[in-house]
XYZ file of C-alpha atoms in Angstrom:
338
model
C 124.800 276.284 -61.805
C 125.722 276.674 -65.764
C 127.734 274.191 -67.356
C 129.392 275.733 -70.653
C 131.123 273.553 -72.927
C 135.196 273.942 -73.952
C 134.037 274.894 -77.507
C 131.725 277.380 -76.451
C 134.451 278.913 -74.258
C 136.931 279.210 -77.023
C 134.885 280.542 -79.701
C 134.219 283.450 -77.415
C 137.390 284.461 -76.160
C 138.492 284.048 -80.169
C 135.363 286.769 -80.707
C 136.835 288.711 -77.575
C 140.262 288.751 -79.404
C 138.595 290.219 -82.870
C 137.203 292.682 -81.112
C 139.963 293.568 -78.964
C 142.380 293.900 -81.692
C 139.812 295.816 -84.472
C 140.022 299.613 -85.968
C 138.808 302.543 -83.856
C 136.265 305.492 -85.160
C 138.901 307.253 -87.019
C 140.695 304.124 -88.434
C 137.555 303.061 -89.946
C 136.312 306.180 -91.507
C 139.673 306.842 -92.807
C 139.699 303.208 -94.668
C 136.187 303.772 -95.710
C 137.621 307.065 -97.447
C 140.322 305.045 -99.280
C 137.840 302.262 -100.421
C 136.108 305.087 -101.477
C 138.951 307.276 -103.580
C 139.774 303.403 -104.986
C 135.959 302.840 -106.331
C 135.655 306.642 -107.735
C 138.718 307.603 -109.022
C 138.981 311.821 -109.922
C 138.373 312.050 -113.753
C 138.214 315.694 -113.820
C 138.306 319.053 -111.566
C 135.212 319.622 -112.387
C 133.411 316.571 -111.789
C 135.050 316.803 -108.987
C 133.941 320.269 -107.873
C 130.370 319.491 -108.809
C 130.405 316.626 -107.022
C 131.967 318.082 -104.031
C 128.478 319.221 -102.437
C 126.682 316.481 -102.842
C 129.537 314.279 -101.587
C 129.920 316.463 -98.835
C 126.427 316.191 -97.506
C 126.590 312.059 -98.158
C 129.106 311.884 -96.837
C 127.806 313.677 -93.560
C 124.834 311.266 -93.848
C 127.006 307.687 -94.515
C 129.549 308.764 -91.119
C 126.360 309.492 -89.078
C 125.090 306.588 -89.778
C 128.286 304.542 -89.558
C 128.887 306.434 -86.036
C 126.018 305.170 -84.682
C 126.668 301.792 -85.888
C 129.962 302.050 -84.095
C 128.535 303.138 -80.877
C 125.819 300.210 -81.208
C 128.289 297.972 -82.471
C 131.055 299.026 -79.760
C 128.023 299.289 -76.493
C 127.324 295.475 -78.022
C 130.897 294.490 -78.281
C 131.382 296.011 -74.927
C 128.543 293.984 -73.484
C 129.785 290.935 -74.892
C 132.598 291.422 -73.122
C 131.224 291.288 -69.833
C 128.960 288.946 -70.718
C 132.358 286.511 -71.687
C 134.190 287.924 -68.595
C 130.960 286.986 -66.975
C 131.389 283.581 -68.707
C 134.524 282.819 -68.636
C 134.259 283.620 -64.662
C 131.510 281.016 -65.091
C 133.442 278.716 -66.464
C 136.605 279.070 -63.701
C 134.020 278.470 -61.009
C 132.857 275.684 -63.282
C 136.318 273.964 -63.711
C 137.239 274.387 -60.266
C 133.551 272.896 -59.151
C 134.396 269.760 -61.638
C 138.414 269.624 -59.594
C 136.259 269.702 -56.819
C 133.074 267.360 -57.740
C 136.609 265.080 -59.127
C 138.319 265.248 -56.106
C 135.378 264.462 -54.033
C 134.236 261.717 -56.763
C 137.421 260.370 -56.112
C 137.412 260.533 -53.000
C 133.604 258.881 -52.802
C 135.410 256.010 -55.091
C 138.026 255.871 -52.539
C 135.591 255.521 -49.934
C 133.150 253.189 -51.813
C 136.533 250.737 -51.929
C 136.639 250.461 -48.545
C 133.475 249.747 -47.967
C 133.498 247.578 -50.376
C 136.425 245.744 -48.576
C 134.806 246.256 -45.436
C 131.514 244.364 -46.727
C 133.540 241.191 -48.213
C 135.196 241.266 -44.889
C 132.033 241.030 -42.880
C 130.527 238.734 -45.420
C 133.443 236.405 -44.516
C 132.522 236.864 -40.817
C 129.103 236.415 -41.223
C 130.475 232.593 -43.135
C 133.105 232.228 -40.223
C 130.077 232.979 -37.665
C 127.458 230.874 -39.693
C 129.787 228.180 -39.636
C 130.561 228.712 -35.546
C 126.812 229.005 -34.870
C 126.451 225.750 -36.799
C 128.818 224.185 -35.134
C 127.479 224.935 -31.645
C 123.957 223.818 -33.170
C 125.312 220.240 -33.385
C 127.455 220.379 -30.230
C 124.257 221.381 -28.443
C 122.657 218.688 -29.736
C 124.821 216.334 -29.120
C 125.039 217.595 -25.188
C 121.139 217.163 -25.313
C 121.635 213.871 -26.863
C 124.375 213.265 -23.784
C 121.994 214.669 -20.881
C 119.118 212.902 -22.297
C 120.966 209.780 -21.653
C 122.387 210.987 -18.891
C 118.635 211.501 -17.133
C 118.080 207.406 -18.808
C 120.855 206.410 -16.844
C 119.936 208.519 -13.651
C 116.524 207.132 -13.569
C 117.900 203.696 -14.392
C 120.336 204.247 -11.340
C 117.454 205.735 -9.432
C 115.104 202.460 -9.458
C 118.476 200.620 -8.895
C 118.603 202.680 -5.681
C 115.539 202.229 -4.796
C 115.530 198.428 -5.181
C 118.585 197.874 -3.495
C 116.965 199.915 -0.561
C 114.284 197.328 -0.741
C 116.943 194.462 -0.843
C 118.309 196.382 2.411
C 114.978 196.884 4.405
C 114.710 192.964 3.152
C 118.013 192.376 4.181
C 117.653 194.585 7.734
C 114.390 192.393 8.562
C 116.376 188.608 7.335
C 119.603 189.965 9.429
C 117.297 190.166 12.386
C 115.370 187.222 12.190
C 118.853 185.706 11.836
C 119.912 187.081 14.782
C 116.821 185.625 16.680
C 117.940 182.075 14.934
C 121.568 182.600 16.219
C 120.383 183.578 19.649
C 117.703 180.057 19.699
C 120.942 178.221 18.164
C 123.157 179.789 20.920
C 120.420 178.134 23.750
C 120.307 175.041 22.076
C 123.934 174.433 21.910
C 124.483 175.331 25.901
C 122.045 173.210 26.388
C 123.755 169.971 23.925
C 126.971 171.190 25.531
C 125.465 170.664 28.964
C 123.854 167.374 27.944
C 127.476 166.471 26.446
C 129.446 167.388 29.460
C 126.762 165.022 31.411
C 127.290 162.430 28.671
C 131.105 162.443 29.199
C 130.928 162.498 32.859
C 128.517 159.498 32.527
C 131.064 157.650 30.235
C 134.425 158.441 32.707
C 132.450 157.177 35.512
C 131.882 153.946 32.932
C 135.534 153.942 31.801
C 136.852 154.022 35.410
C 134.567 151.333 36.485
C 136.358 148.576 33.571
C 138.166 146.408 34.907
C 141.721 145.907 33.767
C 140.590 143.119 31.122
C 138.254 144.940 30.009
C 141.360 147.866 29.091
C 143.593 144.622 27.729
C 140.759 143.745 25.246
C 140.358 147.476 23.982
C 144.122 147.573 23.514
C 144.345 144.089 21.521
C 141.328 145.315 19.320
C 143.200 148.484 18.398
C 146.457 146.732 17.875
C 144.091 144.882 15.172
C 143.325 148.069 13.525
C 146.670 149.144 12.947
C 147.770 149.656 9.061
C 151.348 151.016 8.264
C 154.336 149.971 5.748
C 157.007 151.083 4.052
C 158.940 149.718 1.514
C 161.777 150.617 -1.872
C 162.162 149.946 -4.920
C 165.053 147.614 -4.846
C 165.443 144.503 -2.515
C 169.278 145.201 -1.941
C 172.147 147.495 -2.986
C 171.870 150.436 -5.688
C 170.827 150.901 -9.005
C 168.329 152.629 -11.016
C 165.138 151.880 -13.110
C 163.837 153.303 -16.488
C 163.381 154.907 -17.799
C 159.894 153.660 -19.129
C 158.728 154.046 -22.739
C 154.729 154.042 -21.013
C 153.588 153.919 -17.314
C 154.116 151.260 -15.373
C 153.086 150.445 -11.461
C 156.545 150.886 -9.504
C 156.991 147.219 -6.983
C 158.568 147.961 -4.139
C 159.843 144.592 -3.074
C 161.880 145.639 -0.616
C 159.191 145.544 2.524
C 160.417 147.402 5.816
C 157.734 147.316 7.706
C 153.998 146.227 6.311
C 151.644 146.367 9.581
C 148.216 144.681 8.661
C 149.585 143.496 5.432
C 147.730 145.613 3.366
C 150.333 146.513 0.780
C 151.718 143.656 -1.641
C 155.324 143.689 -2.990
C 154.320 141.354 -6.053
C 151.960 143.863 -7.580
C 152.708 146.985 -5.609
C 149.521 147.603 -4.925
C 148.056 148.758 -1.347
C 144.821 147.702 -0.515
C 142.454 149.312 2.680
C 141.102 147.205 4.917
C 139.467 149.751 6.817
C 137.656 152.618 6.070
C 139.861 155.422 7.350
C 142.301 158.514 6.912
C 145.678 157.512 4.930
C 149.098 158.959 4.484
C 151.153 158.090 1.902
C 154.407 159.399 0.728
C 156.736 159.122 -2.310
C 160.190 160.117 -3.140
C 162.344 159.687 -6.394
C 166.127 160.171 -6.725
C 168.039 160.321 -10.137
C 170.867 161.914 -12.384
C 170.723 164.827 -15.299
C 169.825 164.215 -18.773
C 166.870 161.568 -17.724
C 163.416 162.757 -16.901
C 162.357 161.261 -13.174
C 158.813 161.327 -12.488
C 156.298 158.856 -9.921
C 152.770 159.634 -9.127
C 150.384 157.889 -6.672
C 147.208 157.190 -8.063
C 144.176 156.333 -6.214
C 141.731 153.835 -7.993
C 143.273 154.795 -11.327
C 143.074 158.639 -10.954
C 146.520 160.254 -10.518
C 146.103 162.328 -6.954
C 150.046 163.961 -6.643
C 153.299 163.156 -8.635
C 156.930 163.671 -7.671
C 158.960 164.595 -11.159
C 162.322 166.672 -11.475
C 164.510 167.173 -14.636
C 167.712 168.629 -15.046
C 169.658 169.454 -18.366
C 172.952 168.732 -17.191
C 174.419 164.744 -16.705
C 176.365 165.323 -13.695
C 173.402 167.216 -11.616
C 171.778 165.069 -9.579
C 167.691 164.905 -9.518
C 165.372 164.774 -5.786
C 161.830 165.288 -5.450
C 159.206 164.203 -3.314
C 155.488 164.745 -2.945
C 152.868 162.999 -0.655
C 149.357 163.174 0.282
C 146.307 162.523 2.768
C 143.393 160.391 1.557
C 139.890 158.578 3.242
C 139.657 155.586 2.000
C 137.049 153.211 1.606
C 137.534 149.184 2.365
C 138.502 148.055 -0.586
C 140.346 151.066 -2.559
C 143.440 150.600 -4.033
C 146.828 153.044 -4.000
C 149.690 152.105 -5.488
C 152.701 154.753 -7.487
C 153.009 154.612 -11.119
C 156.052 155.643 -13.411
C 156.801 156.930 -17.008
């Protein structure tokens, strides 16, 4: 391939034109003849006639010569213009090879774009994917971290296992030797029911052989051992007490019934005699507006209290507690209030 430049080109076809357009054989032999008549003008016939020979045969000479030059200079002329056609068929070829190498640079340009684009974008995917992959790196670690743990507690929970079995095979052989107890415990309390059943037939066979003083005694001595009263607050009609700035022990001086004596009205106080199994029992009875509260205490311990409270002056308060004690001889009961 021949690259020829614009210049080139032009100068060429401008030759091509000069050419084109120039004088023929005859044109230019008849101007040489003119410049000639113009540079010798005719001074005289005869000068004229003697030089009319020897012009003639220069003459004959200077065309054959400029004939020749013609032919050489039109063969050349013609060559040169193939050789331009030639070129200037070159340089068609050439222009439409550079449309086409423009086009297709374009075109490469075009294409090189998109790729270009098509790189950044998978660059950008390759980030996204980094980042993902990352990502996942720490989630998997943190699952190993998890089933790491997991197998910890597993193995933890395994030994567990396996101890508790232990504590069960332990348990399995105590249950049994338990059961072996029960069963010796079983024997041995037919056999204290037997000797108890003996032991009561033994003491009915006593019993129905005392004699009917012997039952009058029995029934005097448990007559002895009797302990009951009851008693109120006030001695006779109606009224109320309190309320009390501090607690006081409530008297109830009005005695209804005071088997054995063991309660006294002067300090309120009841007192056991006996060591034995108590009831006592307290209710209270008052009107709205005023707190009403008693308590029974057992050797200065509070054991149950009675207490109601209303908001409104005509309601009417009622409560009532009570309780079951063993006493020892010699402990005290008695209700306080406040």
């Amino acid at each position: 391939m021949v690259l020829i430049d614009a210049e080139e080109t032009d100068a060429f076809t401008e030759n091509q034109h000069q050419v084109d357009g120039g004088l023929n054989e005859n044109e230019i032999s008849q101007q040489l003849r003119s410049e000639d008549g113009r540079q010798n003008p005719p001074q005289t016939d005869t000068l004229r006639d003697e030089a009319s020979t020897d012009s003639q045969q220069n003459c004959h000479l200077f065309f054959t010569d400029i004939h020749a030059a013609l032919r050489e200079l039109t063969a050349t002329v013609t060559e040169q213009k193939g050789n331009i056609r030639e070129l200037t068929a070159t340089v068609t070829e050439q222009k439409v090879n550079i449309r086409e190498l423009t086009a297709t640079v374009t075109e490469q340009k075009m294409n090189i774009r998109e790729l270009t684009a098509t790189v950044t974008e998978q660059k950008m995917n390759i980030r996204e994917l980094t980042a993902t992959v990352t990502e996942q790196k720490i989630n998997i670690r943190e699952l190993t971290a998890t089933v790491t743990e997991q197998k910890m507690n597993i193995k933890e929970l395994t030994a567990t296992v396996t101890e508790q079995k232990a504590n069960i095979r332990e348990l399995t052989a105590t249950d049994t030797e338990q059961k072996t107890n029960i069963r010796a415990l079983e024997t041995q309390l037919r056999e204290q029911q037997t000797f108890i059943l003996e032991e009561m037939n033994k003491k009915n066979d006593e019993i129905s052989n005392l004699t009917q003083s012997q039952v009058e005694e029995l029934r005097k001595e448990n007559r002895d051992r009797e302990i009951a009263f009851s008693a109120s607050v006030m001695q006779s009609g109606g009224g109320y007490i309190g309320p009390f700035t501090s607690e006081i022990t409530l008297t109830y001086r009005n005695v209804f019934t005071n088997i054995g004596n063991a309660y006294n009205p002067i300090t309120g106080i009841f007192t056991a005699p006996l060591k034995g199994a108590y009831m006592f029992r307290v209710s209270v009875f008052g009107v709205g507006g005023i707190l009403t509260t008693a308590a029974i205490v057992k050797n200065g311990k509070h054991v149950v209290i009675a207490h109601d409270i209303q908001a409104q002056a005509q309601d009417r308060l009622n409560s009532s507690n009570g309780v079951l004690l063993i006493l020892e001889v010699g402990d005290v009961v008695y209700d306080n209030s406040g």
